[in-house]
Tab-separated table of C-alpha atoms in Angstrom:
chain	number	residue	atom	x	y	z
A	458	MET	CA	73.386	36.024	-77.684
A	459	THR	CA	72.741	38.633	-75.027
A	460	PRO	CA	76.035	40.178	-73.871
A	461	GLN	CA	77.315	38.358	-70.817
A	462	THR	CA	79.139	39.633	-67.749
A	463	VAL	CA	81.645	37.378	-66.032
A	464	THR	CA	82.294	37.946	-62.338
A	465	ILE	CA	85.679	36.962	-60.938
A	466	GLY	CA	85.981	37.781	-57.257
A	467	ASP	CA	84.886	41.412	-56.980
A	468	ILE	CA	85.627	42.098	-60.656
A	469	SER	CA	82.893	42.369	-63.287
A	470	ILE	CA	84.124	41.846	-66.832
A	471	GLY	CA	81.783	42.722	-69.681
A	472	GLY	CA	79.057	45.150	-70.617
A	473	GLN	CA	79.738	48.756	-69.678
A	474	ALA	CA	81.995	47.877	-66.757
A	475	PRO	CA	85.344	49.690	-66.842
A	476	VAL	CA	88.069	47.764	-68.601
A	477	ALA	CA	89.740	45.269	-66.275
A	478	LEU	CA	93.389	44.278	-66.385
A	479	ILE	CA	95.018	40.858	-66.530
A	480	SER	CA	98.696	41.362	-65.816
A	481	GLY	CA	101.832	39.823	-64.391
A	482	PRO	CA	105.038	38.170	-65.570
A	483	CYS	CA	105.004	35.670	-68.396
A	484	GLN	CA	106.680	33.022	-66.268
A	485	LEU	CA	106.822	32.556	-62.513
A	486	GLU	CA	110.378	33.014	-61.270
A	487	SER	CA	110.131	32.949	-57.468
A	488	HIS	CA	107.772	33.787	-54.635
A	489	ALA	CA	109.624	37.035	-53.949
A	490	HIS	CA	109.496	38.074	-57.600
A	491	ALA	CA	105.777	37.352	-57.870
A	492	ARG	CA	105.124	39.415	-54.723
A	493	MET	CA	107.164	42.326	-56.082
A	494	ILE	CA	105.293	42.333	-59.400
A	495	CYS	CA	101.900	42.076	-57.684
A	496	GLU	CA	102.734	44.951	-55.335
A	497	GLY	CA	103.879	47.056	-58.283
A	498	LEU	CA	100.644	46.359	-60.135
A	499	LEU	CA	98.544	47.230	-57.104
A	500	GLU	CA	100.382	50.548	-56.897
A	501	ALA	CA	99.908	51.133	-60.646
A	502	CYS	CA	96.175	50.330	-60.580
A	503	THR	CA	95.154	52.158	-57.402
A	504	PRO	CA	95.054	55.756	-58.740
A	505	THR	CA	92.453	54.852	-61.374
A	506	GLY	CA	90.645	52.192	-59.359
A	507	THR	CA	91.483	49.643	-62.038
A	508	GLN	CA	90.700	46.107	-60.993
A	509	PHE	CA	93.203	43.494	-61.989
A	510	ILE	CA	93.816	39.767	-62.094
A	511	PHE	CA	97.368	38.617	-61.379
A	512	LYS	CA	98.677	36.398	-64.179
A	513	ALA	CA	101.695	34.094	-64.264
A	514	SER	CA	102.491	30.687	-65.742
A	515	TYR	CA	103.943	27.819	-63.724
A	516	ASP	CA	104.870	25.999	-66.936
A	517	LYS	CA	105.593	27.402	-70.392
A	518	ALA	CA	105.002	24.220	-72.343
A	519	ASN	CA	105.153	25.777	-75.823
A	520	ARG	CA	108.624	27.339	-75.876
A	521	SER	CA	110.274	27.922	-79.256
A	522	SER	CA	113.079	25.440	-78.539
A	523	LEU	CA	113.973	22.727	-76.057
A	524	ALA	CA	116.510	25.106	-74.510
A	525	GLY	CA	113.788	27.534	-73.390
A	526	THR	CA	113.148	27.628	-69.645
A	527	ARG	CA	109.689	26.376	-68.741
A	528	GLY	CA	109.202	27.694	-65.224
A	529	LEU	CA	108.854	26.395	-61.674
A	530	GLY	CA	106.495	23.507	-62.394
A	531	MET	CA	102.978	22.848	-61.194
A	532	ASP	CA	103.505	22.155	-57.498
A	533	ALA	CA	105.776	25.102	-56.708
A	534	GLY	CA	103.974	27.428	-59.113
A	535	LEU	CA	100.507	26.775	-57.756
A	536	ARG	CA	101.726	27.289	-54.181
A	537	ILE	CA	103.011	30.727	-55.146
A	538	LEU	CA	99.819	31.665	-56.974
A	539	SER	CA	97.695	30.519	-54.043
A	540	ASP	CA	99.843	32.581	-51.690
A	541	ILE	CA	99.547	35.674	-53.905
A	542	ARG	CA	95.772	35.344	-53.928
A	543	ALA	CA	95.600	34.963	-50.155
A	544	GLU	CA	98.132	37.681	-49.313
A	545	TYR	CA	96.932	40.414	-51.666
A	546	GLY	CA	93.276	39.527	-52.139
A	547	VAL	CA	93.480	39.579	-55.932
A	548	PRO	CA	92.197	36.892	-58.297
A	549	VAL	CA	94.909	34.887	-60.060
A	550	LEU	CA	95.148	33.299	-63.507
A	551	THR	CA	97.404	30.636	-64.964
A	552	ASP	CA	97.686	28.539	-68.127
A	553	VAL	CA	96.802	24.871	-68.335
A	554	HIS	CA	98.077	22.578	-71.065
A	555	GLU	CA	96.599	19.149	-70.314
A	556	PRO	CA	93.113	18.027	-69.248
A	557	GLY	CA	94.512	16.394	-66.112
A	558	HIS	CA	95.967	19.686	-64.921
A	559	CYS	CA	92.687	21.603	-64.840
A	560	ALA	CA	91.129	20.295	-61.630
A	561	ILE	CA	94.464	20.556	-59.809
A	562	ALA	CA	95.115	24.145	-60.922
A	563	ALA	CA	91.518	25.090	-60.121
A	564	GLN	CA	92.230	24.591	-56.413
A	565	ALA	CA	94.780	27.432	-56.431
A	566	VAL	CA	93.574	29.972	-58.989
A	567	ASP	CA	90.447	31.837	-60.079
A	568	VAL	CA	90.859	31.752	-63.859
A	569	LEU	CA	92.182	29.035	-66.143
A	570	GLN	CA	93.696	30.177	-69.420
A	571	ILE	CA	93.721	28.090	-72.586
A	572	PRO	CA	96.840	28.848	-74.648
A	573	ALA	CA	96.281	29.925	-78.242
A	574	PHE	CA	97.973	26.865	-79.706
A	575	LEU	CA	95.567	24.632	-77.735
A	576	CYS	CA	92.281	26.475	-78.232
A	577	ARG	CA	90.741	23.699	-80.337
A	578	GLN	CA	91.728	20.854	-78.004
A	579	THR	CA	88.290	19.575	-77.060
A	580	ASP	CA	89.313	17.478	-74.052
A	581	LEU	CA	91.251	20.396	-72.563
A	582	LEU	CA	88.343	22.809	-73.057
A	583	LEU	CA	85.867	20.384	-71.505
A	584	ALA	CA	88.101	19.671	-68.508
A	585	ALA	CA	88.618	23.390	-67.959
A	586	GLY	CA	84.907	24.102	-68.234
A	587	GLU	CA	84.056	21.369	-65.756
A	588	THR	CA	86.016	23.155	-63.010
A	589	GLY	CA	83.417	25.932	-62.977
A	590	LEU	CA	86.158	28.565	-62.970
A	591	ALA	CA	86.254	31.468	-65.396
A	592	ILE	CA	88.038	30.377	-68.575
A	593	ASN	CA	90.083	32.807	-70.674
A	594	ILE	CA	90.496	31.291	-74.134
A	595	LYS	CA	93.243	32.711	-76.307
A	596	LYS	CA	92.236	32.820	-79.978
A	597	GLY	CA	94.615	30.695	-82.008
A	598	GLN	CA	96.881	32.608	-84.372
A	599	PHE	CA	95.448	30.349	-87.087
A	600	LEU	CA	91.749	31.017	-86.422
A	601	ALA	CA	89.298	33.583	-87.739
A	602	PRO	CA	87.493	35.530	-85.003
A	603	TRP	CA	84.123	33.985	-85.869
A	604	ASP	CA	85.611	30.512	-85.291
A	605	MET	CA	85.774	31.289	-81.581
A	606	ALA	CA	82.022	30.763	-81.270
A	607	HIS	CA	82.635	27.022	-81.769
A	608	VAL	CA	85.495	27.067	-79.266
A	609	ALA	CA	83.361	28.770	-76.618
A	610	ALA	CA	80.525	26.315	-77.254
A	611	LYS	CA	82.735	23.454	-76.080
A	612	VAL	CA	83.228	25.091	-72.693
A	613	GLU	CA	79.574	26.142	-72.499
A	614	SER	CA	78.525	22.522	-73.096
A	615	THR	CA	79.797	21.729	-69.590
A	616	GLY	CA	77.309	24.208	-68.105
A	617	ASN	CA	80.051	26.767	-67.534
A	618	ARG	CA	79.104	30.207	-68.826
A	619	ARG	CA	82.086	32.045	-67.335
A	620	ILE	CA	83.890	32.449	-70.650
A	621	LEU	CA	86.283	35.128	-71.887
A	622	LEU	CA	87.559	35.271	-75.471
A	623	CYS	CA	91.018	36.713	-75.969
A	624	GLU	CA	92.474	38.245	-79.145
A	625	ARG	CA	96.251	37.922	-79.430
A	626	GLY	CA	97.032	38.480	-83.110
A	627	THR	CA	96.910	36.404	-86.282
A	628	SER	CA	99.769	34.753	-88.145
A	629	PHE	CA	100.934	36.919	-91.013
A	630	GLY	CA	103.727	35.244	-92.910
A	631	TYR	CA	106.759	33.940	-91.063
A	632	ASN	CA	107.562	35.107	-87.492
A	633	THR	CA	104.973	37.885	-87.647
A	634	LEU	CA	101.556	38.588	-86.160
A	635	VAL	CA	99.031	41.213	-87.191
A	636	THR	CA	95.915	42.412	-85.359
A	637	ASP	CA	92.654	42.825	-87.242
A	638	PHE	CA	90.570	45.033	-84.974
A	639	ARG	CA	87.393	43.967	-86.756
A	640	GLY	CA	87.844	40.764	-84.781
A	641	LEU	CA	87.015	42.440	-81.465
A	642	PRO	CA	83.373	43.303	-82.256
A	643	THR	CA	83.093	40.065	-84.218
A	644	MET	CA	83.993	38.024	-81.153
A	645	ALA	CA	81.888	40.274	-78.921
A	646	ALA	CA	78.893	39.394	-81.074
A	647	THR	CA	79.058	35.892	-79.544
A	648	GLY	CA	77.978	37.532	-76.268
A	649	TRP	CA	81.136	36.595	-74.371
A	650	PRO	CA	83.368	39.368	-72.995
A	651	VAL	CA	86.437	40.054	-75.127
A	652	VAL	CA	89.967	40.459	-73.807
A	653	PHE	CA	92.732	42.054	-75.853
A	654	ASP	CA	96.240	40.701	-75.319
A	655	ALA	CA	98.447	43.663	-76.171
A	656	THR	CA	101.802	42.084	-75.423
A	657	HIS	CA	101.455	38.795	-77.312
A	658	SER	CA	99.985	40.666	-80.266
A	659	VAL	CA	103.408	42.263	-80.802
A	660	GLN	CA	105.278	38.996	-80.348
A	661	GLN	CA	107.441	37.708	-83.204
A	662	PRO	CA	107.044	33.932	-82.805
A	663	GLY	CA	110.406	32.222	-83.182
A	664	GLY	CA	111.766	35.520	-84.438
A	665	LEU	CA	115.086	35.170	-82.589
A	666	GLY	CA	115.706	31.658	-83.837
A	667	GLY	CA	115.595	29.669	-80.621
A	668	SER	CA	113.168	32.078	-78.945
A	669	SER	CA	110.474	34.588	-79.816
A	670	GLY	CA	111.161	38.244	-80.433
A	671	GLY	CA	108.792	41.135	-80.042
A	672	GLN	CA	108.200	44.848	-80.481
A	673	ARG	CA	107.102	46.070	-77.057
A	674	GLN	CA	107.025	49.692	-78.228
A	675	PHE	CA	103.842	48.880	-80.168
A	676	ALA	CA	101.983	47.148	-77.322
A	677	PRO	CA	100.647	50.437	-75.851
A	678	VAL	CA	99.595	51.542	-79.339
A	679	LEU	CA	97.554	48.395	-79.921
A	680	ALA	CA	96.111	48.547	-76.400
A	681	ARG	CA	94.859	52.095	-77.021
A	682	ALA	CA	93.310	50.998	-80.312
A	683	ALA	CA	91.577	48.070	-78.610
A	684	CYS	CA	90.122	50.342	-75.922
A	685	ALA	CA	88.898	52.755	-78.597
A	686	VAL	CA	87.161	49.908	-80.436
A	687	GLY	CA	85.813	48.527	-77.171
A	688	VAL	CA	86.964	45.602	-75.006
A	689	SER	CA	86.081	44.234	-71.599
A	690	ALA	CA	89.613	43.546	-70.378
A	691	LEU	CA	93.241	44.014	-71.349
A	692	PHE	CA	95.964	41.392	-71.006
A	693	ILE	CA	99.374	43.021	-70.589
A	694	GLU	CA	102.390	41.096	-69.363
A	695	THR	CA	104.900	43.060	-67.310
A	696	HIS	CA	108.314	42.596	-65.712
A	697	ASP	CA	110.695	44.700	-63.674
A	698	ASP	CA	113.498	44.019	-66.185
A	699	PRO	CA	111.985	42.641	-69.405
A	700	ASP	CA	115.310	42.297	-71.202
A	701	ARG	CA	116.401	39.795	-68.555
A	702	ALA	CA	113.099	37.934	-68.291
A	703	PRO	CA	113.226	34.158	-68.900
A	704	SER	CA	110.455	34.289	-71.524
A	705	ASP	CA	108.655	36.826	-73.715
A	706	GLY	CA	110.811	39.709	-72.536
A	707	PRO	CA	110.829	41.497	-75.910
A	708	ASN	CA	107.073	42.116	-75.725
A	709	MET	CA	106.579	42.775	-72.004
A	710	ILE	CA	106.017	46.276	-70.601
A	711	PRO	CA	108.422	47.461	-67.881
A	712	LEU	CA	106.655	47.462	-64.526
A	713	ALA	CA	107.695	51.070	-63.883
A	714	GLU	CA	105.686	52.174	-66.932
A	715	MET	CA	102.446	50.415	-66.045
A	716	GLY	CA	100.870	53.165	-63.945
A	717	ALA	CA	101.023	55.797	-66.675
A	718	LEU	CA	99.924	53.270	-69.303
A	719	ILE	CA	96.901	52.159	-67.274
A	720	ALA	CA	95.801	55.751	-66.760
A	721	ARG	CA	95.914	56.430	-70.512
A	722	LEU	CA	94.073	53.233	-71.333
A	723	ARG	CA	91.327	53.932	-68.801
A	724	ALA	CA	90.765	57.306	-70.482
A	725	PHE	CA	90.345	55.656	-73.892
A	726	ASP	CA	88.041	53.039	-72.365
A	727	ALA	CA	85.865	55.680	-70.688
A	728	LEU	CA	85.500	57.595	-73.918
A	729	ALA	CA	84.502	54.485	-75.897
A	730	LYS	CA	81.926	53.398	-73.331
A	731	GLU	CA	80.259	56.808	-73.182
A	732	ILE	CA	79.332	56.565	-76.869
């Protein structure tokens, strides 16, 4: 298929467009916290002109254990995301876990994200596609990259061609993920823009027993590799104090480090897209 470009607000994702950024905290914590993270990302992105989509989840429905905090819930979470979009003029993204949530979430956000564990759930994909919003589909840790063509086809069947495919690592034994960078051009061959999730690719699912571990020091390394191979967008979760974050702290990048990281990644992206 001819390579597609997906437009989200003023952001073009795909083709030779500069790499875009999807970033924010794993889990919404409060309105004030979301504002602080968004302001920090705007400051980090401005020097390079990097366009970004603010990401946060109102519900983390796939925690490692019942004790894991799930977030603020749909009503409060969507109000915050809608406020962030209106106040800062940036597109916003959130996860959906059930078909009935898609149309509701679509009223407050610009992008719906399908979690990796749910990427083959046909009813969820169809409901998401029917909203007409851009859909970022995380590749399941259990899928081969070429399997994502069938996943994307479910969304496309609704008439929605605003599809992003997201690599986030593949299960490799117990509590470990590995990234096969051959998967990026393989998924790009479908024609849909490819996103690389640097922070979940270094996650150690269930690695801390009742919660997931991670190796955040390798997230910038994998992000640079993805830009060198060629991607349309990067997904990088961030937090002002990752070690105290309610979820996925071990793989998130400190907010204070995002500006320098974005500048390095844009340089790798520019080099790859000149070739």
